[in-house]
CSV table of C-alpha atoms and ligand atoms in Angstrom, one decimal:
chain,number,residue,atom,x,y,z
A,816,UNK,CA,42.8,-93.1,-31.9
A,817,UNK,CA,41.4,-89.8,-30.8
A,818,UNK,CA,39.0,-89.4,-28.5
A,819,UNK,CA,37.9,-85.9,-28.0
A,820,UNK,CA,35.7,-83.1,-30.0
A,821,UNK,CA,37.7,-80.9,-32.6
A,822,UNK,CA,37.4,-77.3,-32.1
A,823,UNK,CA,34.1,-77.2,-35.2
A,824,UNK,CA,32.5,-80.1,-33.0
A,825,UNK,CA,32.8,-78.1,-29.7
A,826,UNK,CA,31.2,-74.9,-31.8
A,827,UNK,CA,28.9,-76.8,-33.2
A,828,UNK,CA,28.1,-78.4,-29.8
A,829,UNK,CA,27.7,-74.9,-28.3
A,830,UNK,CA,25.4,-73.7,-30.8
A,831,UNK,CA,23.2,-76.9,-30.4
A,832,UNK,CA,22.9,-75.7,-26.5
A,833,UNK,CA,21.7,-72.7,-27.1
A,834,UNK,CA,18.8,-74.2,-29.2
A,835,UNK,CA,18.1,-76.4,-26.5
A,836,UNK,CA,18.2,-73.5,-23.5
A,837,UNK,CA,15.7,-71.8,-25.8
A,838,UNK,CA,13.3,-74.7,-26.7
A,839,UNK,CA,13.2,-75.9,-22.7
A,840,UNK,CA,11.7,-72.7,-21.9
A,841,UNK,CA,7.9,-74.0,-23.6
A,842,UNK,CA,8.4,-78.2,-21.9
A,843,UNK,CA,5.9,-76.3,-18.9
A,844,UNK,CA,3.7,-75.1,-21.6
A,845,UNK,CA,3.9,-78.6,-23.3
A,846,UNK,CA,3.0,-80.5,-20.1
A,847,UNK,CA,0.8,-78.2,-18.9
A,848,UNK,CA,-1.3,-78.1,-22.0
A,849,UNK,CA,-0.6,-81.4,-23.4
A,850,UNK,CA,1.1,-79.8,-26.5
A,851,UNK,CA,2.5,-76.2,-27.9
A,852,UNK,CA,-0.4,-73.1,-28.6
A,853,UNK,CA,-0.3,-71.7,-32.3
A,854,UNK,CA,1.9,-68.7,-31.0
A,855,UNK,CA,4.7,-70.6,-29.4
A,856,UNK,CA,4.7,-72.7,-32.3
A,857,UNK,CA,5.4,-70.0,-34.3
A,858,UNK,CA,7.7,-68.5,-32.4
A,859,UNK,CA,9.5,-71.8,-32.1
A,860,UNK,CA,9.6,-71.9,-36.1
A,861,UNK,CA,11.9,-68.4,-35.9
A,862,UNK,CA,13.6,-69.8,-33.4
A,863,UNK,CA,14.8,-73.4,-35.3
A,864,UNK,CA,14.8,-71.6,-38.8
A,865,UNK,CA,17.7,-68.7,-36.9
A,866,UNK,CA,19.6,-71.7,-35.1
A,867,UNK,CA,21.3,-73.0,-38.5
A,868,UNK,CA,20.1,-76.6,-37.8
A,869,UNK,CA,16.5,-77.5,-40.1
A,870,UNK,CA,17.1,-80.0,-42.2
A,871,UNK,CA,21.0,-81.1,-40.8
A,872,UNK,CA,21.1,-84.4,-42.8
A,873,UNK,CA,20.5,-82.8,-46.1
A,874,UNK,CA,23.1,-81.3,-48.4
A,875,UNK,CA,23.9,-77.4,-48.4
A,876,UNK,CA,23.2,-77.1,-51.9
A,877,UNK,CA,19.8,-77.9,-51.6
A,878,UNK,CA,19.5,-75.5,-48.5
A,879,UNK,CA,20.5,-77.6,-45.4
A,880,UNK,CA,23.3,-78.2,-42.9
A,881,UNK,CA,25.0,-80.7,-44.7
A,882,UNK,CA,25.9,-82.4,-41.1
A,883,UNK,CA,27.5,-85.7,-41.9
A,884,UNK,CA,26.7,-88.7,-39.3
A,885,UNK,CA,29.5,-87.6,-36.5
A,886,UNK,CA,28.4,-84.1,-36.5
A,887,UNK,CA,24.6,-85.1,-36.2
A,888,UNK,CA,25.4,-87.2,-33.3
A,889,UNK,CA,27.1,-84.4,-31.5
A,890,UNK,CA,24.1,-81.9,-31.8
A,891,UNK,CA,21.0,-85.2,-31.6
A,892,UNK,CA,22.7,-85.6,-28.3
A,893,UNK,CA,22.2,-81.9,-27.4
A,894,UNK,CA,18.5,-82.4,-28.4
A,895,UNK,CA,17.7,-85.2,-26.2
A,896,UNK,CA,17.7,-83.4,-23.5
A,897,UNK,CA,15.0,-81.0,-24.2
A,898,UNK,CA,11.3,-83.2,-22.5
A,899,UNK,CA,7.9,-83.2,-24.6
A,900,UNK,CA,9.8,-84.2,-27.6
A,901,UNK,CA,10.6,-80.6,-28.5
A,902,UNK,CA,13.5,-81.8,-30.4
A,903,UNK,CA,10.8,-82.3,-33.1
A,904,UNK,CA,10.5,-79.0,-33.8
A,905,UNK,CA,14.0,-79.3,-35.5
A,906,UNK,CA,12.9,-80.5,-38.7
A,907,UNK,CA,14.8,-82.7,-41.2
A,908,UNK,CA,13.2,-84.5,-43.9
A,909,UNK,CA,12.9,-88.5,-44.1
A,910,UNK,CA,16.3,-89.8,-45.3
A,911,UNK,CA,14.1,-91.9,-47.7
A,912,UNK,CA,13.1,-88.6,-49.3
A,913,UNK,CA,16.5,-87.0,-49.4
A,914,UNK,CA,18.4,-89.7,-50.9
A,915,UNK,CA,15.3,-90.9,-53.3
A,916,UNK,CA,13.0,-87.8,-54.9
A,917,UNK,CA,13.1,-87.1,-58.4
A,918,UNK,CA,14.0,-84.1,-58.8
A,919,UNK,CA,10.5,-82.8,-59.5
A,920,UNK,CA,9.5,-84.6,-56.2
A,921,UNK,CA,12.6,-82.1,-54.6
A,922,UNK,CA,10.9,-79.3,-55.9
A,923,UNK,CA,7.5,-80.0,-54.4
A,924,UNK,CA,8.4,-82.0,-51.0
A,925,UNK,CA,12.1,-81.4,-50.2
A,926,UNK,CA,13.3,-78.0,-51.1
A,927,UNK,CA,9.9,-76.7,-49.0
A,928,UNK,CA,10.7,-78.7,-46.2
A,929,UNK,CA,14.3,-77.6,-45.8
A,930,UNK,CA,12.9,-74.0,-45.5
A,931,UNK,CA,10.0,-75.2,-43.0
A,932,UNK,CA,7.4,-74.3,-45.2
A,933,UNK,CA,6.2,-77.9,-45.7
A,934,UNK,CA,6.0,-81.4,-43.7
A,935,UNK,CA,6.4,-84.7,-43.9
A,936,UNK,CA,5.1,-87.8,-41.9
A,937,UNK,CA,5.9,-91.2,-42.1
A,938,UNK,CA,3.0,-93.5,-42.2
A,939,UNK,CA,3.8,-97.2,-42.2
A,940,UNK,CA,2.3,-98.7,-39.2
A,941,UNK,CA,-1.2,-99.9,-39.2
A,942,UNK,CA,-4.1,-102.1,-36.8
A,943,UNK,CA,-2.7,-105.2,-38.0
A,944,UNK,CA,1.5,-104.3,-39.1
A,945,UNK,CA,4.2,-103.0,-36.8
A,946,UNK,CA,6.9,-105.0,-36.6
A,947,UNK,CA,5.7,-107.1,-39.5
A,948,UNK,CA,5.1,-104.5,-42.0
A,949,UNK,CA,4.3,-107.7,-44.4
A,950,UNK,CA,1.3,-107.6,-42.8
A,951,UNK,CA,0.7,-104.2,-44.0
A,952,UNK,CA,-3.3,-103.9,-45.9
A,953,UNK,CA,-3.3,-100.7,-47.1
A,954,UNK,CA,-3.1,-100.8,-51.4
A,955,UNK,CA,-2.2,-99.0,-54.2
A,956,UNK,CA,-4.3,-99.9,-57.2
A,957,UNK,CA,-2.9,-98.9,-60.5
A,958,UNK,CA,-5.9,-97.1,-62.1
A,959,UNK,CA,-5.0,-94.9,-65.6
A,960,UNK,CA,-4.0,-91.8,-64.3
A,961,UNK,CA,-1.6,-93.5,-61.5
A,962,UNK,CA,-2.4,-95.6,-58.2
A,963,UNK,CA,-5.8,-95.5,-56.5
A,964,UNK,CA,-4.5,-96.0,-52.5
A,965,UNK,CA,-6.4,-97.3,-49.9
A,966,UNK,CA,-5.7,-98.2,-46.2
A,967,UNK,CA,-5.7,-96.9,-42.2
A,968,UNK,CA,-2.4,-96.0,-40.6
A,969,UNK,CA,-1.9,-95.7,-37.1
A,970,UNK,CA,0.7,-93.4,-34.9
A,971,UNK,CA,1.9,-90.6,-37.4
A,972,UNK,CA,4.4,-88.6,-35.5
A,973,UNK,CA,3.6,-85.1,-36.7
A,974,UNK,CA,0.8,-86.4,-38.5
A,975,UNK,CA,-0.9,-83.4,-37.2
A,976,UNK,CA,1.5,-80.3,-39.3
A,977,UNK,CA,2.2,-82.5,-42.0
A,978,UNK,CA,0.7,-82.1,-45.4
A,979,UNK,CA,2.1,-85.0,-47.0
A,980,UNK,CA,3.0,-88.9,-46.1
A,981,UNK,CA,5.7,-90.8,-47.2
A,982,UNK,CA,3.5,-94.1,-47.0
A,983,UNK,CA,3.8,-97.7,-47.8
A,984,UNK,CA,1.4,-99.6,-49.5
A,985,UNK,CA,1.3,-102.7,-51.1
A,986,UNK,CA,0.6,-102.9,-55.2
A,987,UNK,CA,-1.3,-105.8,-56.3
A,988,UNK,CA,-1.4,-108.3,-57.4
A,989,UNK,CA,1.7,-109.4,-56.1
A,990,UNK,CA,1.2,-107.4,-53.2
A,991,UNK,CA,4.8,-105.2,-53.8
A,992,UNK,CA,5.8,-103.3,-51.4
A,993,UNK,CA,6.4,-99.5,-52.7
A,994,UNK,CA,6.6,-95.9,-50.6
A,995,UNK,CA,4.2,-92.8,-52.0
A,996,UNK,CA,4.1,-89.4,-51.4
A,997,UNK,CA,0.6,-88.5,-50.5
A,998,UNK,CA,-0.7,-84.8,-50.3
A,999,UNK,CA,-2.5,-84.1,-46.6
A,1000,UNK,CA,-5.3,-82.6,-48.4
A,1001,UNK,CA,-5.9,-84.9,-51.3
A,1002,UNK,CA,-9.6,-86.5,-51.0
A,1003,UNK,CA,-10.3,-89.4,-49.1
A,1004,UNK,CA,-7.5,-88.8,-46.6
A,1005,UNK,CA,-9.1,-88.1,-43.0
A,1006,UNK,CA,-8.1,-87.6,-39.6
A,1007,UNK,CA,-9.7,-90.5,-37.4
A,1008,UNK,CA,-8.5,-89.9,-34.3
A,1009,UNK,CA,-5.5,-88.1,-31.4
A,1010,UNK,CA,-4.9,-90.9,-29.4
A,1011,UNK,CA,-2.8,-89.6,-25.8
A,1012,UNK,CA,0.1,-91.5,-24.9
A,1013,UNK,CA,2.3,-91.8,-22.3
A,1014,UNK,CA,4.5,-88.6,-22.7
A,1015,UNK,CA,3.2,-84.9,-23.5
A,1016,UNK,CA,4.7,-84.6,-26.7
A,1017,UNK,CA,5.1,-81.2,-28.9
A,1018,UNK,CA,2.9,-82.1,-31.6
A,1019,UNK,CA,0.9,-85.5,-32.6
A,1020,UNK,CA,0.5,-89.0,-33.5
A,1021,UNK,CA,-3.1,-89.6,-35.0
A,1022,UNK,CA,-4.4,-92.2,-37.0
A,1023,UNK,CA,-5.5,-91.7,-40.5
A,1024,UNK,CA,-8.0,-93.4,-43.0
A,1025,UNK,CA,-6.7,-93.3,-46.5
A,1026,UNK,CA,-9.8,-93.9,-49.1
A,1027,UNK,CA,-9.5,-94.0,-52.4
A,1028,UNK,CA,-7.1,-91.5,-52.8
A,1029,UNK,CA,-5.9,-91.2,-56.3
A,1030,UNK,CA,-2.5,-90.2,-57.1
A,1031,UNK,CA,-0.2,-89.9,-60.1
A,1032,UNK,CA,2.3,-92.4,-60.8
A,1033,UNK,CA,5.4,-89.7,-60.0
A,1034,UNK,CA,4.0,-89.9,-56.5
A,1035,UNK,CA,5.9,-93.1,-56.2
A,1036,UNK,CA,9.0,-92.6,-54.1
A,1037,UNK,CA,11.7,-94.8,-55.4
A,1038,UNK,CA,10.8,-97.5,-57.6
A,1039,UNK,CA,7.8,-100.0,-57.2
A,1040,UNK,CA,9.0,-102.7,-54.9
A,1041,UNK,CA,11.0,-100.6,-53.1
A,1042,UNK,CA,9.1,-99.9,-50.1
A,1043,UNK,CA,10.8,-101.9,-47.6
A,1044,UNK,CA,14.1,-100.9,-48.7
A,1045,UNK,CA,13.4,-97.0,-48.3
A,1046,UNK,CA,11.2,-98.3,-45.0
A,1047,UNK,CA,14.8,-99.4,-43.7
A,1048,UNK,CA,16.7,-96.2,-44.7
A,1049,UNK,CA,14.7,-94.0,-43.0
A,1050,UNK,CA,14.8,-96.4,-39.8
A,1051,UNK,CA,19.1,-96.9,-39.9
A,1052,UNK,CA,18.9,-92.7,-40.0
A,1053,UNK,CA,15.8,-92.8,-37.0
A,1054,UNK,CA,17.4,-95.1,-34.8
A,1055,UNK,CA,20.7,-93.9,-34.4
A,1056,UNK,CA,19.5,-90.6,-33.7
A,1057,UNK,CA,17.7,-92.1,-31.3
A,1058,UNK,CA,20.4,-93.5,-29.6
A,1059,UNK,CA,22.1,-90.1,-29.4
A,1060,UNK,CA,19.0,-88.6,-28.1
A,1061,UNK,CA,18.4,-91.4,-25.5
A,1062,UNK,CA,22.4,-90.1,-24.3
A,1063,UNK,CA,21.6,-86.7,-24.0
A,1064,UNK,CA,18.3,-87.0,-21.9
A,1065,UNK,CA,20.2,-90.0,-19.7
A,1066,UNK,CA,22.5,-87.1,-19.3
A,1067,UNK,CA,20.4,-84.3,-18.3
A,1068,UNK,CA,18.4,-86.8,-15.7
A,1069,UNK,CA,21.8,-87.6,-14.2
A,1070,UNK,CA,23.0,-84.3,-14.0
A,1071,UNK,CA,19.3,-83.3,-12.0
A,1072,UNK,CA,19.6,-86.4,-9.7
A,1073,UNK,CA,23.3,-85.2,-9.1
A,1074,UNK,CA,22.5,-81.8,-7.8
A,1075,UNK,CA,19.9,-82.6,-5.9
A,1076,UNK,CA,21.6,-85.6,-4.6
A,1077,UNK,CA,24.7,-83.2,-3.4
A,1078,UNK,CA,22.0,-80.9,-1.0
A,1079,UNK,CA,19.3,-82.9,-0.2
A,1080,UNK,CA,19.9,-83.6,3.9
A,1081,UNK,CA,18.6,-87.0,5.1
A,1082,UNK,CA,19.7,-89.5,7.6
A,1083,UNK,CA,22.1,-87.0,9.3
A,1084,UNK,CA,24.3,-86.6,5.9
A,1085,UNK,CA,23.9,-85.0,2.6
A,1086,UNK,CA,21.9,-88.1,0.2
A,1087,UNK,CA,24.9,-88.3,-1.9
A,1088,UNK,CA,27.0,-89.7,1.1
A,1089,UNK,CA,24.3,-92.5,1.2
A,1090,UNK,CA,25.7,-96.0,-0.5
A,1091,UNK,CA,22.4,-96.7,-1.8
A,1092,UNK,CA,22.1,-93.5,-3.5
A,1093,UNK,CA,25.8,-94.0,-4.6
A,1094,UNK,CA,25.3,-96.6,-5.8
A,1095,UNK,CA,22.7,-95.5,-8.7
A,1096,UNK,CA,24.9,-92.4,-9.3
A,1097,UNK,CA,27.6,-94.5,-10.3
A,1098,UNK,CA,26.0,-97.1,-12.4
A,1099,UNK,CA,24.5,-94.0,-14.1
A,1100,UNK,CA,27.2,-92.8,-15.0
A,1101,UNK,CA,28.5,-95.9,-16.5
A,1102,UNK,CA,25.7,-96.5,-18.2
A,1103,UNK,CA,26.0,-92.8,-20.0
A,1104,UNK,CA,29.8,-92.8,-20.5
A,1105,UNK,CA,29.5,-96.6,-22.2
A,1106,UNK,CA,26.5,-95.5,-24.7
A,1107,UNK,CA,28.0,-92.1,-25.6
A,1108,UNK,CA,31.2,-93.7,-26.4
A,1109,UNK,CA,29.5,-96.5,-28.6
A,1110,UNK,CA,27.3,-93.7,-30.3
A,1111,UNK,CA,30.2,-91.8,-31.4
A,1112,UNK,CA,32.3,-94.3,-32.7
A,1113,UNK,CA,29.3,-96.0,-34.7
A,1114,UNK,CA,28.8,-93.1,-36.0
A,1115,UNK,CA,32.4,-92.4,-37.0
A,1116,UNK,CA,32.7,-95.9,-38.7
A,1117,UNK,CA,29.0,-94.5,-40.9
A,1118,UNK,CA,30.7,-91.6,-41.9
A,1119,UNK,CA,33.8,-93.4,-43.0
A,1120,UNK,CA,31.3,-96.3,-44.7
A,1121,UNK,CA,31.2,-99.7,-44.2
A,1122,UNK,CA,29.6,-103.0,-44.9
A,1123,UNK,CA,25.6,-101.6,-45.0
A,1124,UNK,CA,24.5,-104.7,-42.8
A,1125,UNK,CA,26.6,-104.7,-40.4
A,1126,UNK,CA,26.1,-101.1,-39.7
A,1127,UNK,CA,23.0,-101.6,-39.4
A,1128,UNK,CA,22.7,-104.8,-36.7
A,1129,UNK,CA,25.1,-102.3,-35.3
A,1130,UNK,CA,22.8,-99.2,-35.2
A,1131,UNK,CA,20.4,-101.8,-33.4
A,1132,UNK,CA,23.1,-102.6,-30.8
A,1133,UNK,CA,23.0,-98.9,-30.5
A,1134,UNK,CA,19.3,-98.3,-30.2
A,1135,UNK,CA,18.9,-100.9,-27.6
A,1136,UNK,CA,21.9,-100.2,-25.5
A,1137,UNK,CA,21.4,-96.6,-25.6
A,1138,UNK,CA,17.6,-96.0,-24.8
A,1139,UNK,CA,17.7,-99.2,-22.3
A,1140,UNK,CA,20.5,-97.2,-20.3
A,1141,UNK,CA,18.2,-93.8,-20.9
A,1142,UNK,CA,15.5,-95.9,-19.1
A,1143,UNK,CA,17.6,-97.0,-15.8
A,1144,UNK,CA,19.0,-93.5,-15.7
A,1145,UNK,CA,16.0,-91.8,-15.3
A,1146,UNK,CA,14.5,-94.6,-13.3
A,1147,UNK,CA,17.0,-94.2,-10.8
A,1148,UNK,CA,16.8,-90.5,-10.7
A,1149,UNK,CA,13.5,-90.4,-10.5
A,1150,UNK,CA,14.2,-92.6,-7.2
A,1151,UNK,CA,16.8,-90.0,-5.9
A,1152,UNK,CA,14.6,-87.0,-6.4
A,1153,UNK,CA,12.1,-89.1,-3.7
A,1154,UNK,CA,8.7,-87.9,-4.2
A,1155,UNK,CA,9.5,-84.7,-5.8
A,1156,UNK,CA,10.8,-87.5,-8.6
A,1157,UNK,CA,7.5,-87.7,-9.1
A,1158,UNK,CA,6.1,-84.4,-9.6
A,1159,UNK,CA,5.2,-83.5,-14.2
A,1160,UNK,CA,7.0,-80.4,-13.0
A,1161,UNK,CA,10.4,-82.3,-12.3
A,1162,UNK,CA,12.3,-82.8,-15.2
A,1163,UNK,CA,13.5,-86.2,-14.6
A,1164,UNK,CA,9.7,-87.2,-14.7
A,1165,UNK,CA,9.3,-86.4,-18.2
A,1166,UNK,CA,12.0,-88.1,-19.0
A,1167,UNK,CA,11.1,-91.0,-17.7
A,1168,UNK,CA,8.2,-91.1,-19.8
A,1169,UNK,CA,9.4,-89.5,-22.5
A,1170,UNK,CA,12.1,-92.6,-23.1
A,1171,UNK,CA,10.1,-95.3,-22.9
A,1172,UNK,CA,8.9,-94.9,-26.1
A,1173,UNK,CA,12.5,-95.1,-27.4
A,1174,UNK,CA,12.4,-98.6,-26.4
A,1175,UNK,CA,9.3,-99.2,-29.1
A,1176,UNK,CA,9.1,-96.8,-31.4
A,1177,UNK,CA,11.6,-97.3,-35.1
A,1178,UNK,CA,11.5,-100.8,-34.4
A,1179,UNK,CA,11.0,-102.3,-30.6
A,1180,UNK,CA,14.0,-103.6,-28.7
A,1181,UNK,CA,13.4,-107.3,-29.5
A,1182,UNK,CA,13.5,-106.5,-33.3
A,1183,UNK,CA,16.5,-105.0,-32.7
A,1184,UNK,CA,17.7,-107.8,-31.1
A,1185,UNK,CA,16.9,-110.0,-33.2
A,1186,UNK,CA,18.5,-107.9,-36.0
A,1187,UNK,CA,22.0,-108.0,-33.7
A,1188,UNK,CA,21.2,-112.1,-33.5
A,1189,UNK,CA,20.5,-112.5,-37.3
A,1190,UNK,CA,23.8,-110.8,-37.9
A,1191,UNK,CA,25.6,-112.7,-35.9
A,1192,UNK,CA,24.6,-115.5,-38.0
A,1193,UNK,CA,25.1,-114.7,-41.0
A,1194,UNK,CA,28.5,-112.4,-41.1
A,1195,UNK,CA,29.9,-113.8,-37.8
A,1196,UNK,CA,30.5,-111.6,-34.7
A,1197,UNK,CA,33.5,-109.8,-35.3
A,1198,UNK,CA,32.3,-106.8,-37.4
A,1199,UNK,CA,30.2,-106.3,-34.1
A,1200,UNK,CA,32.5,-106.2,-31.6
A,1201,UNK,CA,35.9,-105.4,-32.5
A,1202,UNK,CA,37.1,-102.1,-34.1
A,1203,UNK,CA,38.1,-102.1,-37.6
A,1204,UNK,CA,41.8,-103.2,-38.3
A,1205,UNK,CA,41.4,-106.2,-35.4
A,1206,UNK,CA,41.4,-108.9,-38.0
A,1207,UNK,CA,44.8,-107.0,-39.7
A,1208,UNK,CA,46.4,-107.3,-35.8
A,1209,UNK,CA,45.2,-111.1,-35.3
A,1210,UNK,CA,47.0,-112.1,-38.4
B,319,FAD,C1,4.4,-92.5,-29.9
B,319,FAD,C2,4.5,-93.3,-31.1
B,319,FAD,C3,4.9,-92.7,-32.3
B,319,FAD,C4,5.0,-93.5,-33.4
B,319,FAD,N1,5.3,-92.9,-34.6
B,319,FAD,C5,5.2,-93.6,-35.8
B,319,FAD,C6,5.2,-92.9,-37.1
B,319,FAD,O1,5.5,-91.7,-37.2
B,319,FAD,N2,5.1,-93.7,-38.2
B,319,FAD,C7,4.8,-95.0,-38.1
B,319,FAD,O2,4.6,-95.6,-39.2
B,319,FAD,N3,4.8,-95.7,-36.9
B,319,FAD,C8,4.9,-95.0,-35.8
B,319,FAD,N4,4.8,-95.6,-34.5
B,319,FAD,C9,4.6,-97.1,-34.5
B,319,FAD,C10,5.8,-97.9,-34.0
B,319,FAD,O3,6.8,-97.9,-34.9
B,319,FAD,C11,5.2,-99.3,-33.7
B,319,FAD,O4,4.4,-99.2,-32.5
B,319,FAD,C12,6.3,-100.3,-33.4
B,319,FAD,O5,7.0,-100.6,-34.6
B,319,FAD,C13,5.8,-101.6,-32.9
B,319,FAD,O6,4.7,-102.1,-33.6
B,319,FAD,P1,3.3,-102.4,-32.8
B,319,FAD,O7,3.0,-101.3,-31.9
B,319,FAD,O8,2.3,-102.9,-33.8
B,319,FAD,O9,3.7,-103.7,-31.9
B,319,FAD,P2,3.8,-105.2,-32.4
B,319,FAD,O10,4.6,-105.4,-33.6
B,319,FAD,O11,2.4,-105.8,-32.4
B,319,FAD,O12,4.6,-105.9,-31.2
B,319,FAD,C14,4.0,-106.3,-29.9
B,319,FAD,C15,5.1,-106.9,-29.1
B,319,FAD,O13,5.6,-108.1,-29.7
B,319,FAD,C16,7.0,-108.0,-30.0
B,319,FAD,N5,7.3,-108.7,-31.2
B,319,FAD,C17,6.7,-108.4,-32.5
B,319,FAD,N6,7.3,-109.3,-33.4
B,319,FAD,C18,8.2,-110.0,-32.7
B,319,FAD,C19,9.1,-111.0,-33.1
B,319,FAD,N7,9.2,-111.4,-34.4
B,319,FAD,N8,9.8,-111.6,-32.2
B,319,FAD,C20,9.8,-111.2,-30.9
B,319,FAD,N9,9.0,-110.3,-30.5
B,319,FAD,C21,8.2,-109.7,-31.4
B,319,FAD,C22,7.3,-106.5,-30.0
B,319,FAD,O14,8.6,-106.3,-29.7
B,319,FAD,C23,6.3,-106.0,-28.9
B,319,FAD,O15,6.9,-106.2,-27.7
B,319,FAD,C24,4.8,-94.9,-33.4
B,319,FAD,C25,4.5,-95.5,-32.1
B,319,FAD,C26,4.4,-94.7,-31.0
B,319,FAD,C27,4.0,-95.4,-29.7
């Protein structure tokens, strides 16, 4: 076993750092404005498009970083500390999308999206489906010239740059769940509404109405049917780099709470000689050391491959643990800072609100769970919780 970065994982981890040190100077304009001006998003572009990391999880043939799953862990961690979700402004395409598209759908979608010229947004949840996309009522209609689509989705994270979906609808009659690519600015798609939500996020999650809007049948991502399957894809990628962010921002509220913690005078001693306040710095630290360690190795055991299942109940255990500890940590720092804790301009206050959304969003914590529970079920507990080679050593 080896448990430390190679000299390319340290590089990359540097270079990942100096991303983040120059994203963190617009989180005031974020939170301040509720979002990024056209200029600094601009700016921003240059900045992503010089860093080396757009499009990480896509091969460098096709124009992207090529990261594999270890490597994208190291540099999501770095991300998760920027606050306002500026992270986001690092784009990579849906995994869905990269490991699917035809490769006339590359040429329209994914080669423009590596270079930041075009966006994606995924748009599966609606009024009545969340964590039951069965429930999901928006259609695709075969008509002549391909699918006639109807249907409101709610929530589309970036829904505001975007200028196509990836979107599940059902087909009738059989109601079969299949994925599209949907052009922004085809008619009958429209804007209904910005909803605000709890954090002060870079860009947007509105809602959409989806009337009528014809397609071809090459705007069908995958095969008919597949929609669920390419639903979960793009979720196993979501969710673990969600996990690594939820490590990074943990990380960054510690290390706040810490310093101030260390020269903050109260009660005749520095707060950091208080028990109380000891008390939260240490199981903060647990809690980070724990997930970052479980992070990593899950996402060694991806890049080395596995059975696709239990990966997957495994990236749940990883989502839950991860953005569950993300929440304490920045609870508790938020409880060390005192009342400046409390203050937008404190960045342990945006994280607080920033991950409680990790705890919802790519499939809520009880799905997960009930993921972890349904593998335990079926496969047994052992690929879960003991490293790979165990059953060898039992024998
Ligand atoms: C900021 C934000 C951004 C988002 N971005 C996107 C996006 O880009 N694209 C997109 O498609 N969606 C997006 N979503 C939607 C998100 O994925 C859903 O909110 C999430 O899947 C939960 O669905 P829901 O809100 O309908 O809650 P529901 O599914 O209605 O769940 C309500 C509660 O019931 C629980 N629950 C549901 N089913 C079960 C069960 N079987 N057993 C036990 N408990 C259960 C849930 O855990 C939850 O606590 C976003 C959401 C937010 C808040």
């Amino acid at each position: 076993m080896e448990f430390a970065y190679s000299a390319q994982q340290i590089e990359l981890k540097r270079r990942a750092r100096d991303l983040v040190k120059k994203l963190m100077a617009y989180e005031d304009e974020c939170e301040r404005d509720g979002g990024l001006s056209p200029g600094s998003r601009v700016e921003i572009r240059r900045i992503v498009l010089d860093s080396g990391f757009p499009a990480m999880n896509t091969p460098v043939a096709w124009g992207g970083a090529g990261l594999n799953w270890i490597q994208q862990v190291v540099v999501e961690e770095e991300f998760g500390r920027l606050t306002n979700g500026l992270w986001a402004a690092v784009w990579r395409p849906t995994a869905a999308a990269v490991t699917r598209c035809t490769p006339e759908q590359r040429e329209r979608y994914l080669l423009p999206e590596i270079r930041g010229e075009r966006f994606g947004a995924r748009a599966i949840t609606e009024p009545e489906a969340g964590s039951d996309p069965r429930r999901i009522a928006t259609t695709a209609v075969r008509t002549d010239r391909g699918y006639r689509i109807s249907g409101e989705k709610w929530f589309v994270t970036l829904g505001d740059i975007a200028d196509y979906f990836l979107l599940l609808a059902m087909v009738p009659p059989d109601n079969t769940p299949t994925m599209f690519l949907v052009d922004r600015d085809r008619p009958g798609v429209e804007l209904t509404d910005t909803p605000r939500y709890t954090h002060n996020f870079a860009y947007e999650h509105p809602n959409f109405t989806f009337t009528d809007v014809e397609v071809g049948p090459d705007a069908v991502l995958g095969a008919v049917g597949e929609g669920f399957l390419l639903t979960q894809e793009t979720f196993f990628e979501e969710r673990i780099l969600v996990a690594a962010h939820a490590v990074g921002a943990a990380d960054r509220a510690l290390g706040h709470a810490v310093d101030w913690a260390r020269t903050r005078n109260q009660g005749g001693d520095r707060v950091i000689r208080h028990q109380l306040i000891q008390g939260m710095l240490a199981d903060s630290a647990i809690d980070i050391a724990v997930n970052r360690t479980f992070v990593h190795q899950l996402a060694w055991e991806i890049d080395r491959g596995g059975d696709a299942k239990t990966l997957n109940a495994k990236v749940a255990m990883a989502k839950i643990s991860a953005t569950e500890a993300a929440g304490r940590v920045a609870d508790r720092a938020v409880q060390i800072f005192g009342g400046r804790g409390y203050l937008r301009s404190n960045p342990v206050e945006r994280i607080y609100r920033d991950v409680r959304v990790d705890r919802i969003w790519m499939g809520t914590s009880e799905i997960q769970r009930i993921m972890v529970a349904n593998e335990i079920d079926k496969r047994g507990l052992s690929g879960l919780i003991h490293f790979s080679g165990s059953a060898e050593a039992d024998r």
